Amino acid sequence: MSDPLDRVVQWYPGHMVKAMRGIGERLALVDLAIEVVDARVALSGANPDLARVLAEKPRMLLLSRADLANPAITQEWLERYRARGIRALAFNARSRRDCSFVRDEIVRFAESVRGTTRAMIVGIPNSGKSTALNALLGRAAARVQNRAGITRSLQWFRLAPDVELMDTPGILVPKIPNADAQWHLALCGGVPVERYDPEEIVERFTAWAAQLALDGVPSLEAFARKGGFARKGGEFDFHNAARSYISRFNDGTFGRISLERPPEERA
């Protein structure tokens, strides 16, 4: 029997197909691929199709929103990627130190390339790509909103005299593989809220948090009661409460929470 989320948390609109084709067509122009992955969903938030397309290019991986993720689990992901020879960095776009360090890493790579270095920033929707780009540039160059599907075209920006960055639309896999990946991505903003029932997503999250006995994670009912989502007659507006709950999760109200940790390596 299929999971009810399969009917709603699938999203692969036409602009993603066009963007994937555009990335492939422009690979010859690119010297470095910078993949941005939300540190809280470092498994579901990485698109293996992008990794295959960019396999022949030098690669840097930024675990974005590191300030919202469990730092110990982020470190586990960094060690896993580095063991595979991938330059992986935890990244908080609000940290000047992180921005300066990543910018220096890109410029340092550029010194090994003759002429202008071109880097392509890729990732799934709302992974923090455009936010990272703006932070590295030090200005609001790319459109940013806390929802999926804002960047729709390929755009070039100059980071340094001899370094250009290309922002690309977020691209999901054509089919999100399982129910856990679906609610993880929905909770972290990887698919538009119109594509799923927010109450269902919050219920799955709170059930998961209860199993792990996470502190500071309220039930949806407790959140609705405290947040003033009561209607006349004593009932609660759980739909809007759930939407607010998801927003609060994404601003760190419930603490630094990672939904995924590295799977065990097969022997």
Short mmCIF file of C-alpha atoms in Angstrom, two decimals:
data_model
loop_
_atom_site.label_atom_id
_atom_site.label_comp_id
_atom_site.label_asym_id
_atom_site.label_seq_id
_atom_site.Cartn_x
_atom_site.Cartn_y
_atom_site.Cartn_z
CA MET A 1 0.00 0.00 0.00
CA SER A 2 1.46 3.37 -1.01
CA ASP A 3 2.10 6.08 1.52
CA PRO A 4 -0.37 9.01 1.28
CA LEU A 5 2.55 11.42 0.94
CA ASP A 6 3.39 9.87 -2.44
CA ARG A 7 0.37 11.61 -3.93
CA VAL A 8 1.41 15.07 -2.86
CA VAL A 9 5.10 15.46 -2.04
CA GLN A 10 6.34 14.93 -5.59
CA TRP A 11 7.39 17.98 -7.53
CA TYR A 12 9.36 18.14 -10.78
CA PRO A 13 8.01 21.05 -12.85
CA GLY A 14 9.11 21.90 -16.36
CA HIS A 15 11.63 24.56 -15.36
CA MET A 16 13.66 21.87 -13.53
CA VAL A 17 13.86 19.77 -16.69
CA LYS A 18 15.02 22.84 -18.61
CA ALA A 19 17.51 23.78 -15.88
CA MET A 20 19.08 20.31 -15.78
CA ARG A 21 19.51 20.45 -19.55
CA GLY A 22 21.02 23.94 -19.26
CA ILE A 23 23.50 22.81 -16.62
CA GLY A 24 24.63 19.96 -18.85
CA GLU A 25 25.03 22.28 -21.83
CA ARG A 26 27.18 24.74 -19.86
CA LEU A 27 29.45 22.26 -18.13
CA ALA A 28 32.24 22.95 -20.59
CA LEU A 29 32.32 26.56 -19.33
CA VAL A 30 32.64 25.57 -15.67
CA ASP A 31 35.83 24.89 -13.70
CA LEU A 32 34.29 24.18 -10.27
CA ALA A 33 30.96 22.80 -9.05
CA ILE A 34 29.74 24.06 -5.67
CA GLU A 35 26.88 21.94 -4.34
CA VAL A 36 24.79 23.44 -1.54
CA VAL A 37 23.01 20.92 0.70
CA ASP A 38 20.89 21.74 3.76
CA ALA A 39 22.87 20.30 6.68
CA ARG A 40 19.65 19.14 8.37
CA VAL A 41 18.79 16.83 5.45
CA ALA A 42 22.22 16.02 4.08
CA LEU A 43 21.01 12.73 2.57
CA SER A 44 17.63 13.65 1.08
CA GLY A 45 18.88 17.15 0.28
CA ALA A 46 21.58 15.94 -2.11
CA ASN A 47 20.46 15.26 -5.68
CA PRO A 48 22.35 12.21 -7.06
CA ASP A 49 21.42 13.21 -10.61
CA LEU A 50 23.35 16.46 -10.17
CA ALA A 51 26.29 14.56 -8.69
CA ARG A 52 26.41 12.31 -11.76
CA VAL A 53 26.22 15.23 -14.19
CA LEU A 54 29.03 17.05 -12.38
CA ALA A 55 31.14 13.96 -11.65
CA GLU A 56 34.07 15.02 -13.84
CA LYS A 57 34.35 18.51 -12.33
CA PRO A 58 36.27 19.57 -9.21
CA ARG A 59 33.67 19.78 -6.48
CA MET A 60 33.09 21.71 -3.27
CA LEU A 61 30.18 20.90 -0.96
CA LEU A 62 28.63 23.44 1.41
CA LEU A 63 26.45 22.11 4.22
CA SER A 64 24.21 25.15 4.51
CA ARG A 65 22.13 26.28 7.49
CA ALA A 66 24.75 24.74 9.76
CA ASP A 67 23.52 27.09 12.49
CA LEU A 68 20.16 25.24 12.47
CA ALA A 69 21.60 21.70 12.41
CA ASN A 70 22.94 19.50 15.18
CA PRO A 71 26.69 20.29 15.11
CA ALA A 72 27.76 16.77 16.06
CA ILE A 73 25.76 15.25 13.20
CA THR A 74 27.04 17.90 10.79
CA GLN A 75 30.56 16.86 11.74
CA GLU A 76 29.69 13.24 10.95
CA TRP A 77 28.59 14.32 7.46
CA LEU A 78 31.73 16.38 6.93
CA GLU A 79 33.92 13.43 7.85
CA ARG A 80 31.97 11.15 5.51
CA TYR A 81 32.35 13.49 2.54
CA ARG A 82 36.00 14.22 3.25
CA ALA A 83 36.73 10.49 3.44
CA ARG A 84 35.45 10.34 -0.14
CA GLY A 85 37.80 13.09 -1.25
CA ILE A 86 35.15 15.83 -1.40
CA ARG A 87 36.00 19.28 -0.05
CA ALA A 88 33.10 19.71 2.39
CA LEU A 89 32.47 22.73 4.61
CA ALA A 90 29.80 23.61 7.18
CA PHE A 91 28.34 26.96 6.17
CA ASN A 92 26.24 29.59 7.92
CA ALA A 93 25.41 32.41 5.50
CA ARG A 94 24.97 34.81 8.43
CA SER A 95 28.53 34.21 9.61
CA ARG A 96 31.09 36.64 8.19
CA ARG A 97 33.81 34.18 9.16
CA ASP A 98 32.20 31.36 7.16
CA CYS A 99 31.60 33.61 4.15
CA SER A 100 35.17 34.87 4.18
CA PHE A 101 36.57 31.36 4.51
CA VAL A 102 34.49 29.93 1.63
CA ARG A 103 35.25 32.95 -0.56
CA ASP A 104 38.96 32.47 0.08
CA GLU A 105 38.67 28.77 -0.76
CA ILE A 106 37.08 29.59 -4.12
CA VAL A 107 39.67 32.27 -4.91
CA ARG A 108 42.44 29.87 -3.89
CA PHE A 109 41.09 27.30 -6.34
CA ALA A 110 40.91 30.00 -9.02
CA GLU A 111 44.63 30.63 -8.68
CA SER A 112 45.23 27.18 -10.16
CA VAL A 113 43.15 27.98 -13.26
CA ARG A 114 44.41 30.07 -16.16
CA GLY A 115 42.18 33.02 -17.03
CA THR A 116 38.72 33.56 -15.57
CA THR A 117 37.47 30.82 -13.24
CA ARG A 118 33.79 29.95 -13.49
CA ALA A 119 32.02 28.12 -10.67
CA MET A 120 28.49 26.72 -10.80
CA ILE A 121 26.34 26.67 -7.64
CA VAL A 122 23.85 23.80 -7.65
CA GLY A 123 21.44 22.11 -5.27
CA ILE A 124 17.82 21.22 -4.68
CA PRO A 125 15.15 23.93 -4.24
CA ASN A 126 15.49 26.11 -1.13
CA SER A 127 18.76 24.47 -0.12
CA GLY A 128 20.26 27.89 0.52
CA LYS A 129 21.99 28.33 -2.86
CA SER A 130 20.95 31.90 -3.56
CA THR A 131 21.39 32.88 0.08
CA ALA A 132 24.92 31.47 -0.03
CA LEU A 133 25.60 33.31 -3.29
CA ASN A 134 24.41 36.64 -1.88
CA ALA A 135 26.45 36.12 1.29
CA LEU A 136 29.60 35.36 -0.71
CA LEU A 137 29.04 38.36 -2.99
CA GLY A 138 28.25 40.62 -0.04
CA ARG A 139 25.12 41.96 -1.72
CA ALA A 140 21.57 40.94 -2.62
CA ALA A 141 22.24 39.83 -6.19
CA ALA A 142 20.01 36.75 -6.41
CA ARG A 143 16.34 36.58 -5.44
CA VAL A 144 15.79 34.87 -2.10
CA GLN A 145 12.64 33.69 -0.33
CA ASN A 146 12.10 30.94 2.22
CA ARG A 147 10.24 28.75 -0.24
CA ALA A 148 11.11 26.46 -3.10
CA GLY A 149 11.25 27.40 -6.77
CA ILE A 150 12.35 31.07 -6.65
CA THR A 151 15.39 30.82 -8.96
CA ARG A 152 14.13 29.82 -12.42
CA SER A 153 17.06 30.62 -14.73
CA LEU A 154 20.85 30.46 -14.94
CA GLN A 155 22.55 33.68 -13.79
CA TRP A 156 26.23 34.74 -13.73
CA PHE A 157 27.72 36.97 -11.00
CA ARG A 158 31.30 38.20 -10.44
CA LEU A 159 32.86 37.20 -7.11
CA ALA A 160 36.37 38.52 -7.80
CA PRO A 161 38.19 40.03 -10.80
CA ASP A 162 38.90 36.57 -12.22
CA VAL A 163 36.08 34.54 -10.61
CA GLU A 164 32.47 34.24 -11.80
CA LEU A 165 29.67 32.33 -10.07
CA MET A 166 26.61 30.89 -11.78
CA ASP A 167 23.41 30.56 -9.76
CA THR A 168 21.12 27.78 -11.00
CA PRO A 169 17.51 26.77 -10.30
CA GLY A 170 17.01 24.17 -7.60
CA ILE A 171 16.51 20.71 -9.05
CA LEU A 172 14.89 17.79 -7.24
CA VAL A 173 15.07 14.18 -8.35
CA PRO A 174 12.05 13.30 -10.56
CA LYS A 175 10.67 11.12 -7.75
CA ILE A 176 11.50 11.59 -4.07
CA PRO A 177 12.41 8.05 -3.03
CA ASN A 178 10.49 7.39 0.20
CA ALA A 179 8.09 8.83 2.77
CA ASP A 180 10.84 9.86 5.20
CA ALA A 181 12.67 11.82 2.51
CA GLN A 182 9.37 13.40 1.50
CA TRP A 183 8.46 14.78 4.91
CA HIS A 184 12.07 15.76 5.63
CA LEU A 185 12.23 17.87 2.47
CA ALA A 186 8.76 19.30 3.01
CA LEU A 187 9.61 20.34 6.57
CA CYS A 188 12.85 22.01 5.45
CA GLY A 189 11.24 23.85 2.53
CA GLY A 190 12.47 21.69 -0.34
CA VAL A 191 9.01 21.55 -1.93
CA PRO A 192 6.32 24.27 -1.99
CA VAL A 193 3.80 24.21 0.85
CA GLU A 194 1.01 23.92 -1.73
CA ARG A 195 2.23 20.40 -2.52
CA TYR A 196 1.55 18.84 0.90
CA ASP A 197 -0.66 18.91 3.98
CA PRO A 198 1.30 20.80 6.68
CA GLU A 199 -0.56 18.99 9.46
CA GLU A 200 0.65 15.64 8.11
CA ILE A 201 4.24 16.88 7.96
CA VAL A 202 4.17 18.25 11.51
CA GLU A 203 2.58 15.06 12.84
CA ARG A 204 5.36 12.97 11.30
CA PHE A 205 8.01 15.28 12.69
CA THR A 206 6.59 15.31 16.23
CA ALA A 207 6.22 11.51 16.21
CA TRP A 208 9.87 11.18 15.12
CA ALA A 209 10.99 13.70 17.76
CA ALA A 210 9.05 11.85 20.46
CA GLN A 211 10.79 8.58 19.56
CA LEU A 212 14.14 10.31 20.06
CA ALA A 213 12.92 12.14 23.19
CA LEU A 214 14.06 15.49 21.79
CA ASP A 215 13.67 18.36 24.24
CA GLY A 216 11.88 21.55 23.25
CA VAL A 217 9.69 20.05 20.50
CA PRO A 218 6.00 20.69 21.27
CA SER A 219 3.05 18.76 19.92
CA LEU A 220 0.98 20.54 17.29
CA GLU A 221 -1.89 20.89 19.77
CA ALA A 222 0.35 22.45 22.43
CA PHE A 223 1.83 24.80 19.82
CA ALA A 224 -1.64 25.79 18.57
CA ARG A 225 -2.88 26.44 22.11
CA LYS A 226 0.12 28.55 23.06
CA GLY A 227 0.18 30.38 19.72
CA GLY A 228 -3.42 31.55 19.87
CA PHE A 229 -4.79 29.42 17.03
CA ALA A 230 -8.08 28.74 18.84
CA ARG A 231 -11.34 29.29 16.96
CA LYS A 232 -14.72 30.14 18.36
CA GLY A 233 -16.17 27.14 20.12
CA GLY A 234 -12.82 25.96 21.44
CA GLU A 235 -11.57 24.24 18.28
CA PHE A 236 -8.12 24.93 16.89
CA ASP A 237 -7.06 26.06 13.43
CA PHE A 238 -4.57 23.24 13.04
CA HIS A 239 -3.87 23.95 9.36
CA ASN A 240 -2.52 27.45 9.95
CA ALA A 241 -0.93 26.35 13.22
CA ALA A 242 0.97 23.68 11.29
CA ARG A 243 2.17 26.21 8.72
CA SER A 244 3.40 28.44 11.54
CA TYR A 245 4.99 25.42 13.24
CA ILE A 246 7.01 24.66 10.10
CA SER A 247 8.17 28.29 9.96
CA ARG A 248 9.27 28.13 13.58
CA PHE A 249 11.18 24.90 12.91
CA ASN A 250 13.02 26.67 10.10
CA ASP A 251 14.01 29.65 12.23
CA GLY A 252 15.47 27.39 14.92
CA THR A 253 12.79 27.92 17.59
CA PHE A 254 12.86 24.23 18.56
CA GLY A 255 16.64 24.00 18.67
CA ARG A 256 19.37 22.75 16.34
CA ILE A 257 17.85 19.64 14.82
CA SER A 258 19.21 17.39 12.08
CA LEU A 259 16.70 15.00 10.55
CA GLU A 260 19.26 12.70 8.95
CA ARG A 261 22.63 11.30 9.90
CA PRO A 262 25.03 9.35 7.69
CA PRO A 263 23.85 5.79 7.03
CA GLU A 264 26.16 3.01 8.09
CA GLU A 265 28.64 1.99 5.42
CA ARG A 266 28.12 -1.47 3.98
CA ALA A 267 30.97 -3.87 4.58
#
